[in-house]
Amino acid sequence: MPKKETKFIFVLGGVISGLGKGITSASIGYLLKSRGLSVTIMKLDPYLNVDPGTMNPYQHGEVFVLDDGSETDLDLGHYERFIDVDMSKNNNATTGQVYEAVLEKERKGDYLGQTIQVIPHITDEIKKRVYEMNKPKRFDAVIAEVGGTVGDIESLPFLETIRQIRLEKGRENVFIAHVTLLPYVEASEELKTKPTQHSVMKLREIGLEPDLILCRSSDKIPKSVKEKISLFCSVPTTHVVEARDVKSIYEVPLVFHQQRVGELVAAQLGLDGANHDITKLESFVDRFKNPTHEVTIALCGKYTELPDAYKSVLEAFVHAGVENDARVKIQWINSEELTSEKACEEQLGKVDGILVLPGFGPRGTEGKIAAARFAREKKVPYLGLCLGLQIAVIEFARNVCGIADATSSEFKKRSGKPVIDLMDGQKKVKRKGATMRLGAYDCDVPTGTKTYRAYRKKRISERHRHRYEVNNRFRNRLAKNGMIFSGINPDLNLVEIIELKDHPWFVASQFHPELKSRVNRAHPLFRDFVKAAVAHTNSK
Ligand code: GLN
């Protein structure tokens, strides 16, 4: 039987930003996948940066790196974690990329003298990117989340493209989900619908109307409020969905499922599929809510005021916590405050695990080195991520190997012994965008190591985003003093993982394991780190 046409589901947002459109898109994806349908999700980002790789994580949150090395929006992390599909650069399109492609064609003369305009040239380029999600594999449904809020100038070309897609593909193949906010007004004790009404009006102005309205609210939405939204926004009350605040983002698909969101979308689009099988997620959420252990993990970094900068790390702890039946409490440590042994004792003395976060630049690195030393000497479980490995190597070189001025050439350009250094290939690089060692690289893991015990595999593949590496000139000296290189890149002969002997669990990776942790498939290093933290707390 020929496969049905691919369905397109657009997820838009109104009223304010930050309503969780990413989680909503991922949750709809999860529900469709749980019906046995093939689904992918893409993010359309209205900003002019070509990718978020050059953006400050303070402003934009974490940069999520894919296997193919593309640096993408953090929402792609949610998509991968929820629907457990590896994505590629095609899953994220920004206005910057769209314009870059159009201008490149214009310069080559591909438009044969035409005047280049937003409609049709920019909208055609966006459309092409949406349709190309189906190449080479054809999906039952492509979900596309549009960043920003309806009414923003920047998102107009994307919304116009959706209008054209709906015209081309027919309403039976296109579905629009609109995420809004119902603010609660204390004085009148009411949830207000007016902002939602206005955002739907804004949508109508550009020729779109929602098929489903997902309302974020802090409270239960009374039937009368749903009826009002239904009347003013022209959707049946069954299609006004309550998206109440929940304890864990992994509950969102379950909350939607209770309100039959999967069925509603599938029915309207004529998508087949079996009944939902959501039992695995139900038991995941159940274990998350009913842990038997509790551990505190210190996260040492520079951007500790902005948890979005480390989204994937936090999610990896949720997954790893569940697999260990442990609640993982996060204690943020600003490494700039770890200036003395006393400060370390005060801030780290009670924790069950220490993690040094990824990062760039010299600021706060001495404090991170002090944290790694504390973990090593006091035998507190340690996990180092990217910069966290480099820090552990510098600390070990200084305090175990006796190389007092060991450093990274990222911190001190000319003085000191660069136990962490740039590879020759990186030395010539001047441009900042997309020039780091990015994406998936193979790594060999020797048996008999803690790393091997975690992965139970001799060849692994992990995602990278960094410029600096362990300097091979110092490898022998580090090894002689007891550092184990438990992960080596077979092609480039680079150190990818280190661990320590005579320590309960001290492991650090040059790559970013957090990017590959998924619901019901916690990353092995995070899983074993939390396991070691549970053992540590039990031994206290
Ligand atoms: N700044 C370091 C480097 O570029 C580490 C990067 C990171 O932690 N992602 O190598």
Coordinates of C-alpha atoms and ligand atoms in Angstrom, one line a residue:
M1 CA 0.0 0.0 0.0
P2 CA 1.5 3.4 -0.9
K3 CA 2.4 5.4 2.1
K4 CA 0.2 8.4 2.9
E5 CA 1.4 11.9 2.4
T6 CA 3.6 13.3 5.1
K7 CA 1.7 15.4 7.5
F8 CA 3.1 18.7 8.8
I9 CA 2.5 19.9 12.3
F10 CA 3.5 23.4 13.2
V11 CA 4.0 24.5 16.8
L12 CA 3.7 28.2 17.3
G13 CA 3.6 30.4 20.5
G14 CA 1.7 33.4 21.6
V15 CA 1.6 35.9 24.5
I16 CA 5.2 35.5 25.8
S17 CA 8.3 33.6 25.0
G18 CA 9.6 30.7 27.1
L19 CA 6.3 28.8 27.3
G20 CA 7.9 25.5 26.5
K21 CA 7.1 25.2 22.8
G22 CA 10.2 22.9 22.6
I23 CA 8.8 20.5 25.2
T24 CA 5.4 20.7 23.6
S25 CA 6.8 19.8 20.2
A26 CA 8.8 17.0 21.7
S27 CA 5.7 15.8 23.6
I28 CA 3.5 15.7 20.5
G29 CA 6.3 13.9 18.8
Y30 CA 6.5 11.4 21.7
L31 CA 2.8 10.7 21.5
L32 CA 2.8 10.2 17.7
K33 CA 5.8 7.9 18.0
S34 CA 4.2 5.9 20.7
R35 CA 1.4 5.2 18.2
G36 CA 4.0 3.5 16.0
L37 CA 4.4 6.5 13.6
S38 CA 7.7 7.7 12.2
V39 CA 8.2 11.3 13.3
T40 CA 10.9 14.0 13.2
I41 CA 11.0 17.5 14.6
M42 CA 12.6 20.6 13.3
K43 CA 13.2 24.1 14.8
L44 CA 12.8 27.2 12.7
D45 CA 14.7 30.0 14.5
P46 CA 13.9 33.6 13.5
Y47 CA 17.3 35.1 14.6
L48 CA 19.9 36.2 12.1
N49 CA 22.8 34.2 13.5
V50 CA 23.7 31.4 11.2
D51 CA 23.8 29.1 14.1
P52 CA 23.8 29.6 17.9
G53 CA 27.5 28.5 18.1
T54 CA 28.6 32.0 18.4
M55 CA 25.9 33.1 20.8
N56 CA 26.5 33.8 24.5
P57 CA 24.9 31.0 26.6
Y58 CA 23.8 33.6 29.0
Q59 CA 21.5 34.9 26.3
H60 CA 20.6 31.9 24.4
G61 CA 21.2 28.9 26.7
E62 CA 23.2 25.8 25.8
V63 CA 24.5 25.1 22.3
F64 CA 23.3 21.6 21.4
V65 CA 25.8 19.7 19.2
L66 CA 24.7 16.9 16.9
D67 CA 26.6 13.9 15.5
D68 CA 27.2 15.7 12.2
G69 CA 28.9 18.5 14.1
S70 CA 26.2 21.2 13.7
E71 CA 25.7 23.6 16.6
T72 CA 22.0 23.9 17.2
D73 CA 19.3 25.3 19.4
L74 CA 18.9 23.6 22.8
D75 CA 15.4 22.5 21.8
L76 CA 16.9 19.9 19.6
G77 CA 18.2 18.4 22.8
H78 CA 14.6 18.0 24.0
Y79 CA 13.6 16.5 20.6
E80 CA 16.3 13.9 20.7
R81 CA 15.7 13.1 24.4
F82 CA 12.0 12.6 23.9
I83 CA 11.7 10.9 20.6
D84 CA 15.1 9.1 20.7
V85 CA 16.0 9.9 17.1
D86 CA 19.5 11.3 16.1
M87 CA 19.0 14.6 14.3
S88 CA 21.1 16.4 11.7
K89 CA 21.8 20.0 10.7
N90 CA 18.6 19.9 8.6
N91 CA 16.6 19.8 11.9
N92 CA 17.4 23.4 12.6
A93 CA 17.0 26.3 10.2
T94 CA 17.7 29.9 11.2
T95 CA 16.8 33.1 9.4
G96 CA 20.6 33.6 9.1
Q97 CA 21.0 30.3 7.2
V98 CA 18.0 31.0 5.0
Y99 CA 19.3 34.4 4.0
E100 CA 22.9 33.1 3.6
A101 CA 21.6 30.5 1.1
V102 CA 19.4 32.9 -0.8
L103 CA 22.2 35.5 -1.1
E104 CA 24.7 32.9 -2.2
K105 CA 22.3 31.8 -5.0
E106 CA 21.8 35.5 -5.9
R107 CA 25.5 36.0 -6.2
K108 CA 25.9 32.9 -8.3
G109 CA 23.3 34.3 -10.7
D110 CA 20.9 31.4 -10.1
Y111 CA 17.9 33.8 -10.0
L112 CA 18.5 35.0 -13.6
G113 CA 17.9 38.6 -13.1
Q114 CA 14.9 38.4 -10.8
T115 CA 14.3 40.9 -8.0
I116 CA 14.9 38.9 -4.8
Q117 CA 12.2 39.3 -2.2
V118 CA 11.0 37.9 1.1
I119 CA 8.0 36.4 -0.8
P120 CA 8.7 34.2 -2.7
H121 CA 12.5 33.8 -2.4
I122 CA 12.9 33.6 1.3
T123 CA 9.6 31.8 1.9
D124 CA 10.6 29.3 -0.9
E125 CA 13.9 28.6 0.8
I126 CA 12.1 28.0 4.2
K127 CA 9.6 25.7 2.5
K128 CA 12.4 23.8 0.8
R129 CA 14.0 23.2 4.2
V130 CA 10.7 22.0 5.7
Y131 CA 10.0 19.6 2.8
E132 CA 13.6 18.3 2.8
M133 CA 13.0 16.9 6.2
N134 CA 11.6 14.0 4.2
K135 CA 14.8 13.2 2.5
P136 CA 16.1 10.6 2.4
K137 CA 13.7 9.0 4.8
R138 CA 10.0 9.7 4.5
F139 CA 8.3 10.4 7.7
D140 CA 4.6 10.0 8.7
A141 CA 4.8 13.4 10.3
V142 CA 7.2 16.3 10.4
I143 CA 6.8 18.6 13.4
A144 CA 8.2 22.1 13.0
E145 CA 8.5 24.5 16.0
V146 CA 8.8 28.2 15.2
G147 CA 10.9 30.1 17.7
G148 CA 9.7 33.4 19.1
T149 CA 6.2 34.7 19.6
V150 CA 3.4 35.3 17.1
G151 CA 3.5 39.1 16.3
D152 CA 7.3 39.3 16.2
I153 CA 8.6 40.9 13.1
E154 CA 11.3 38.3 12.7
S155 CA 8.9 35.3 12.7
L156 CA 6.6 36.7 9.9
P157 CA 8.4 35.0 7.0
F158 CA 8.1 31.6 8.8
L159 CA 4.4 32.1 9.4
E160 CA 3.8 33.2 5.8
T161 CA 5.6 30.0 4.7
I162 CA 3.2 27.9 6.8
R163 CA 0.3 29.7 5.2
Q164 CA 1.7 28.7 1.8
I165 CA 2.4 25.2 2.9
R166 CA -1.2 24.8 4.0
L167 CA -2.4 26.0 0.7
E168 CA -0.1 23.7 -1.2
K169 CA -0.6 20.6 0.9
G170 CA -4.2 21.0 1.9
R171 CA -5.6 21.5 5.3
E172 CA -5.9 17.8 5.7
N173 CA -2.2 17.6 5.8
V174 CA -1.3 20.5 7.9
F175 CA -2.0 21.0 11.6
I176 CA -1.3 24.1 13.7
A177 CA -0.8 23.9 17.5
H178 CA -0.6 27.2 19.3
V179 CA 0.9 27.4 22.8
T180 CA -0.3 30.4 24.9
L181 CA -0.3 31.6 28.5
L182 CA -3.4 32.1 30.7
P183 CA -2.2 34.5 33.4
Y184 CA -3.7 34.2 36.8
V185 CA -4.9 37.4 38.3
E186 CA -4.7 37.2 42.1
A187 CA -7.2 40.1 42.8
S188 CA -10.1 38.6 40.9
E189 CA -8.9 35.0 41.3
E190 CA -9.2 34.3 37.6
L191 CA -7.3 32.9 34.7
K192 CA -7.4 35.4 31.9
T193 CA -8.1 34.5 28.3
K194 CA -7.7 37.9 26.6
P195 CA -3.9 37.5 25.8
T196 CA -4.7 34.2 24.2
Q197 CA -7.5 35.7 22.2
H198 CA -5.2 38.5 21.0
S199 CA -2.5 36.1 19.9
V200 CA -5.0 34.1 17.9
M201 CA -6.2 37.4 16.3
K202 CA -2.5 38.1 15.4
L203 CA -2.4 34.6 13.7
R204 CA -5.6 35.3 11.8
E205 CA -4.1 38.6 10.5
I206 CA -1.6 36.5 8.6
G207 CA -4.1 34.0 7.4
L208 CA -3.6 31.2 9.9
E209 CA -5.8 29.8 12.6
P210 CA -5.0 27.2 15.3
D211 CA -6.3 23.7 15.3
L212 CA -5.3 23.1 18.9
I213 CA -4.6 25.6 21.7
L214 CA -2.3 24.5 24.5
C215 CA -2.7 26.8 27.4
R216 CA 0.1 27.1 30.0
S217 CA -1.3 27.9 33.4
S218 CA -0.4 27.6 37.0
D219 CA -3.8 26.4 37.9
K220 CA -6.5 24.0 36.7
I221 CA -8.4 25.5 33.8
P222 CA -12.2 25.6 34.6
K223 CA -14.6 24.3 31.9
S224 CA -16.1 27.8 31.5
V225 CA -12.6 29.2 30.6
K226 CA -12.1 26.5 28.0
E227 CA -15.5 27.3 26.6
K228 CA -14.6 31.0 26.3
I229 CA -11.4 30.2 24.5
S230 CA -13.3 27.8 22.2
L231 CA -15.9 30.5 21.3
F232 CA -13.4 33.3 20.7
C233 CA -10.7 31.3 19.0
S234 CA -12.9 29.0 16.9
V235 CA -11.7 25.6 18.2
P236 CA -13.8 22.9 19.8
T237 CA -13.4 22.8 23.7
T238 CA -11.9 19.4 23.3
H239 CA -9.0 21.1 21.4
V240 CA -8.3 23.6 24.3
V241 CA -5.7 21.7 26.2
E242 CA -4.6 22.4 29.7
A243 CA -0.8 22.6 29.9
R244 CA -0.4 23.0 33.7
D245 CA 2.9 23.3 35.4
V246 CA 4.3 19.9 36.3
K247 CA 7.1 18.6 38.4
S248 CA 9.1 17.1 35.5
I249 CA 9.0 17.9 31.8
Y250 CA 8.7 14.1 31.2
E251 CA 5.2 14.3 32.6
V252 CA 4.1 16.7 29.8
P253 CA 3.4 13.9 27.2
L254 CA 1.4 12.1 29.9
V255 CA -0.7 15.2 30.7
F256 CA -1.3 15.7 27.0
H257 CA -2.2 12.0 26.6
Q258 CA -4.9 12.3 29.3
Q259 CA -6.4 15.0 27.2
R260 CA -6.2 12.9 24.1
V261 CA -3.8 15.2 22.2
G262 CA -2.3 12.3 20.3
E263 CA -5.7 11.1 19.1
L264 CA -6.9 14.6 18.2
V265 CA -3.8 15.3 16.0
A266 CA -3.9 11.8 14.4
A267 CA -7.6 11.9 13.8
Q268 CA -7.6 15.3 12.2
L269 CA -4.7 14.4 9.9
G270 CA -6.0 11.0 9.1
L271 CA -2.9 9.4 10.6
D272 CA -3.2 5.7 11.4
G273 CA -1.2 4.1 14.2
A274 CA -2.0 1.8 17.0
N275 CA -3.0 2.8 20.5
H276 CA -0.4 4.7 22.4
D277 CA 2.1 2.7 24.4
I278 CA 3.2 5.1 27.1
T279 CA 3.9 2.6 29.8
K280 CA 7.7 3.2 29.7
L281 CA 7.3 6.9 30.2
E282 CA 4.7 6.3 33.0
S283 CA 7.1 4.1 34.9
F284 CA 10.0 6.6 34.3
V285 CA 7.9 9.4 35.8
D286 CA 6.8 7.1 38.6
R287 CA 10.4 6.3 39.5
F288 CA 11.4 9.9 39.2
K289 CA 8.7 10.9 41.8
N290 CA 9.4 8.1 44.2
P291 CA 13.2 7.8 44.7
T292 CA 14.7 5.7 47.4
H293 CA 18.0 7.6 47.6
E294 CA 19.1 11.2 47.6
V295 CA 22.4 12.6 46.5
T296 CA 23.8 16.2 46.2
I297 CA 26.0 16.9 43.2
A298 CA 28.0 20.1 43.0
L299 CA 28.1 21.7 39.6
C300 CA 31.2 24.0 39.3
G301 CA 31.1 26.5 36.5
K302 CA 31.0 30.1 35.5
Y303 CA 27.4 30.6 34.2
T304 CA 25.8 29.1 37.3
E305 CA 23.0 31.7 37.4
L306 CA 21.6 30.4 34.2
P307 CA 20.6 26.8 34.3
D308 CA 19.6 26.9 30.6
A309 CA 23.3 27.1 29.8
Y310 CA 23.6 23.5 31.0
K311 CA 20.2 22.1 30.0
S312 CA 21.5 18.8 28.8
V313 CA 23.6 18.2 31.9
L314 CA 20.6 18.8 34.1
E315 CA 18.5 16.4 32.0
A316 CA 21.2 13.8 32.0
F317 CA 21.0 13.8 35.8
V318 CA 17.3 13.3 35.7
H319 CA 17.8 10.2 33.5
A320 CA 20.7 8.9 35.6
G321 CA 18.8 9.6 38.9
V322 CA 15.8 7.6 37.8
E323 CA 18.1 4.6 36.8
N324 CA 19.6 4.7 40.3
D325 CA 16.3 5.4 42.0
A326 CA 17.9 8.5 43.4
R327 CA 16.8 12.1 43.7
V328 CA 19.7 14.2 42.4
K329 CA 19.9 17.6 44.1
I330 CA 22.0 20.1 42.3
Q331 CA 24.2 22.5 44.2
W332 CA 25.5 25.3 41.9
I333 CA 29.0 26.4 42.7
N334 CA 30.5 29.5 41.3
S335 CA 34.1 28.4 40.8
E336 CA 35.4 31.9 41.3
E337 CA 34.5 31.6 45.0
L338 CA 36.7 28.5 45.5
T339 CA 39.7 30.6 46.5
S340 CA 41.0 28.6 49.5
E341 CA 41.0 25.1 51.1
K342 CA 38.5 26.5 53.6
A343 CA 36.2 27.7 50.9
C344 CA 36.4 24.3 49.2
E345 CA 35.6 22.6 52.5
E346 CA 32.6 24.9 53.1
Q347 CA 31.1 24.5 49.6
L348 CA 32.1 21.0 48.7
G349 CA 32.5 19.3 52.1
K350 CA 29.0 17.8 52.2
V351 CA 28.3 16.9 48.5
D352 CA 28.3 13.4 47.1
G353 CA 29.7 14.2 43.7
I354 CA 31.6 17.0 42.0
L355 CA 31.2 17.9 38.4
V356 CA 33.3 20.5 36.6
L357 CA 31.2 21.9 33.8
P358 CA 32.2 22.7 30.2
G359 CA 33.4 26.3 29.6
F360 CA 35.6 28.7 27.8
G361 CA 38.3 31.2 28.8
P362 CA 40.5 31.5 31.9
R363 CA 37.9 33.0 34.3
G364 CA 37.2 30.8 37.3
T365 CA 39.6 28.1 36.3
E366 CA 41.8 28.2 39.4
G367 CA 38.6 27.5 41.5
K368 CA 37.7 24.6 39.2
I369 CA 41.3 23.2 39.6
A370 CA 40.7 23.4 43.4
A371 CA 37.4 21.5 43.1
A372 CA 39.1 18.7 41.1
R373 CA 41.9 18.5 43.7
F374 CA 39.3 18.3 46.5
A375 CA 37.5 15.5 44.7
R376 CA 40.7 13.6 44.1
E377 CA 42.2 14.0 47.6
K378 CA 38.9 13.5 49.5
K379 CA 37.8 10.6 47.3
V380 CA 34.6 12.3 46.3
P381 CA 33.2 11.0 43.0
Y382 CA 34.2 13.3 40.1
L383 CA 32.9 13.8 36.6
G384 CA 34.6 16.2 34.3
L385 CA 33.0 17.4 31.1
C386 CA 35.2 18.8 28.3
L387 CA 36.9 21.7 30.2
G388 CA 36.3 19.5 33.2
L389 CA 38.7 16.9 31.8
Q390 CA 41.3 19.6 31.0
I391 CA 41.0 20.9 34.5
A392 CA 41.5 17.4 36.0
V393 CA 44.6 16.9 33.9
I394 CA 46.1 20.3 34.9
E395 CA 45.4 19.6 38.5
F396 CA 47.0 16.1 38.3
A397 CA 50.0 17.5 36.5
R398 CA 50.5 20.2 39.1
N399 CA 49.8 18.3 42.3
V400 CA 50.7 14.7 41.5
C401 CA 53.3 14.9 38.7
G402 CA 55.0 18.0 40.2
I403 CA 54.7 20.2 37.1
A404 CA 54.0 23.3 39.2
D405 CA 53.3 25.6 36.3
A406 CA 51.1 23.2 34.3
T407 CA 48.3 25.0 32.5
S408 CA 46.2 25.2 29.3
S409 CA 47.4 27.4 26.5
E410 CA 43.8 28.7 26.5
F411 CA 44.5 30.3 29.9
K412 CA 48.1 31.4 29.6
K413 CA 49.2 32.0 26.1
R414 CA 53.0 32.1 26.6
S415 CA 54.0 31.1 30.1
G416 CA 53.6 27.7 31.9
K417 CA 53.7 24.1 30.7
P418 CA 50.8 23.5 28.3
V419 CA 49.6 20.1 29.3
I420 CA 46.4 21.2 27.5
D421 CA 47.2 22.7 24.1
L422 CA 45.9 23.4 20.6
M423 CA 46.3 20.9 17.9
D424 CA 48.3 22.2 14.9
G425 CA 45.1 22.3 12.8
Q426 CA 43.5 24.6 15.3
K427 CA 46.4 27.0 15.5
K428 CA 45.6 28.6 12.1
V429 CA 41.9 29.0 12.7
K430 CA 40.8 32.7 12.9
R431 CA 37.1 32.5 12.3
K432 CA 34.9 31.7 15.3
G433 CA 31.8 30.1 13.7
A434 CA 31.8 26.3 13.4
T435 CA 35.6 25.9 13.6
M436 CA 36.0 23.8 16.8
R437 CA 36.4 20.0 16.9
L438 CA 32.7 19.4 16.5
G439 CA 30.4 16.4 16.4
A440 CA 30.8 12.6 16.6
Y441 CA 34.3 11.0 16.9
D442 CA 35.1 7.4 17.7
C443 CA 36.8 6.4 20.8
D444 CA 38.4 3.2 22.0
V445 CA 37.9 2.1 25.5
P446 CA 40.4 -0.4 27.1
T447 CA 38.8 -3.2 29.2
G448 CA 39.4 -3.3 32.9
T449 CA 38.7 0.4 33.3
K450 CA 35.8 2.1 35.1
T451 CA 34.9 3.7 31.7
Y452 CA 34.6 0.2 30.2
R453 CA 32.5 -0.9 33.1
A454 CA 30.1 1.9 32.3
Y455 CA 29.9 1.5 28.6
R456 CA 30.5 -2.3 28.3
K457 CA 31.8 -1.5 24.8
K458 CA 35.3 -1.3 23.3
R459 CA 34.4 1.3 20.6
I460 CA 32.1 4.2 21.4
S461 CA 31.2 7.4 19.6
E462 CA 30.6 10.7 21.4
R463 CA 30.0 14.4 20.5
H464 CA 32.6 17.1 20.8
R465 CA 32.8 20.9 21.0
H466 CA 36.2 22.2 21.9
R467 CA 39.5 23.5 20.5
Y468 CA 42.0 22.3 23.1
E469 CA 43.3 18.8 23.7
V470 CA 45.5 16.8 26.2
N471 CA 49.0 17.5 25.0
N472 CA 50.5 14.1 23.9
R473 CA 54.0 15.3 25.0
F474 CA 52.9 14.9 28.6
R475 CA 51.0 11.6 28.3
N476 CA 53.8 9.4 29.5
R477 CA 54.5 11.5 32.6
L478 CA 50.8 11.6 33.5
A479 CA 50.5 7.8 32.9
K480 CA 53.6 7.1 35.0
N481 CA 52.0 8.9 37.9
G482 CA 48.8 6.9 37.7
M483 CA 46.5 8.6 35.3
I484 CA 44.7 6.1 33.1
F485 CA 43.7 7.1 29.6
S486 CA 40.5 5.1 29.3
G487 CA 39.4 6.5 26.0
I488 CA 41.6 7.2 23.0
N489 CA 40.6 8.5 19.6
P490 CA 41.9 5.8 17.2
D491 CA 42.2 8.1 14.2
L492 CA 43.8 11.2 15.8
N493 CA 45.5 9.5 18.7
L494 CA 43.9 12.0 21.2
V495 CA 43.0 11.5 24.8
E496 CA 39.2 11.4 25.0
I497 CA 38.7 10.0 28.6
I498 CA 40.8 9.9 31.7
E499 CA 40.3 8.2 35.0
L500 CA 42.2 7.7 38.2
K501 CA 43.3 4.6 40.1
D502 CA 42.8 4.4 43.9
H503 CA 39.7 6.5 43.7
P504 CA 36.1 5.3 44.0
W505 CA 35.1 7.1 40.7
F506 CA 37.0 9.8 39.0
V507 CA 36.3 10.0 35.3
A508 CA 36.4 12.9 32.9
S509 CA 35.7 13.1 29.2
Q510 CA 36.9 15.5 26.4
F511 CA 33.5 15.1 24.7
H512 CA 30.1 16.0 26.0
P513 CA 28.3 12.8 27.2
E514 CA 25.3 14.9 28.4
L515 CA 24.3 15.4 24.7
K516 CA 23.5 11.7 24.3
S517 CA 21.5 10.9 27.4
R518 CA 17.9 10.0 26.8
V519 CA 14.8 9.1 28.7
N520 CA 15.0 5.5 29.7
R521 CA 18.6 5.3 28.4
A522 CA 20.7 7.4 30.8
H523 CA 24.2 8.1 29.6
P524 CA 26.5 5.4 31.0
L525 CA 29.0 7.9 32.5
F526 CA 26.2 9.9 34.2
R527 CA 24.5 6.7 35.4
D528 CA 27.7 5.4 37.0
F529 CA 28.7 8.8 38.4
V530 CA 25.3 8.9 40.2
K531 CA 25.8 5.3 41.3
A532 CA 29.1 6.3 42.8
A533 CA 27.5 9.3 44.5
V534 CA 24.9 7.0 46.1
A535 CA 27.6 4.7 47.3
H536 CA 29.5 7.8 48.7
T537 CA 26.5 9.1 50.6
N538 CA 25.8 5.6 52.0
S539 CA 29.3 5.3 53.3
K540 CA 29.1 8.6 55.2
Ligands
GLN1 N1 37.5 25.7 26.4 C1 37.9 24.4 26.1 C2 38.3 24.1 24.7 O1 37.9 24.8 23.8 C3 36.7 23.5 26.6 C4 35.5 23.6 25.8 C5 34.3 23.0 26.5 O2 34.3 22.7 27.7 N2 33.3 22.7 25.7 O3 38.9 23.1 24.4

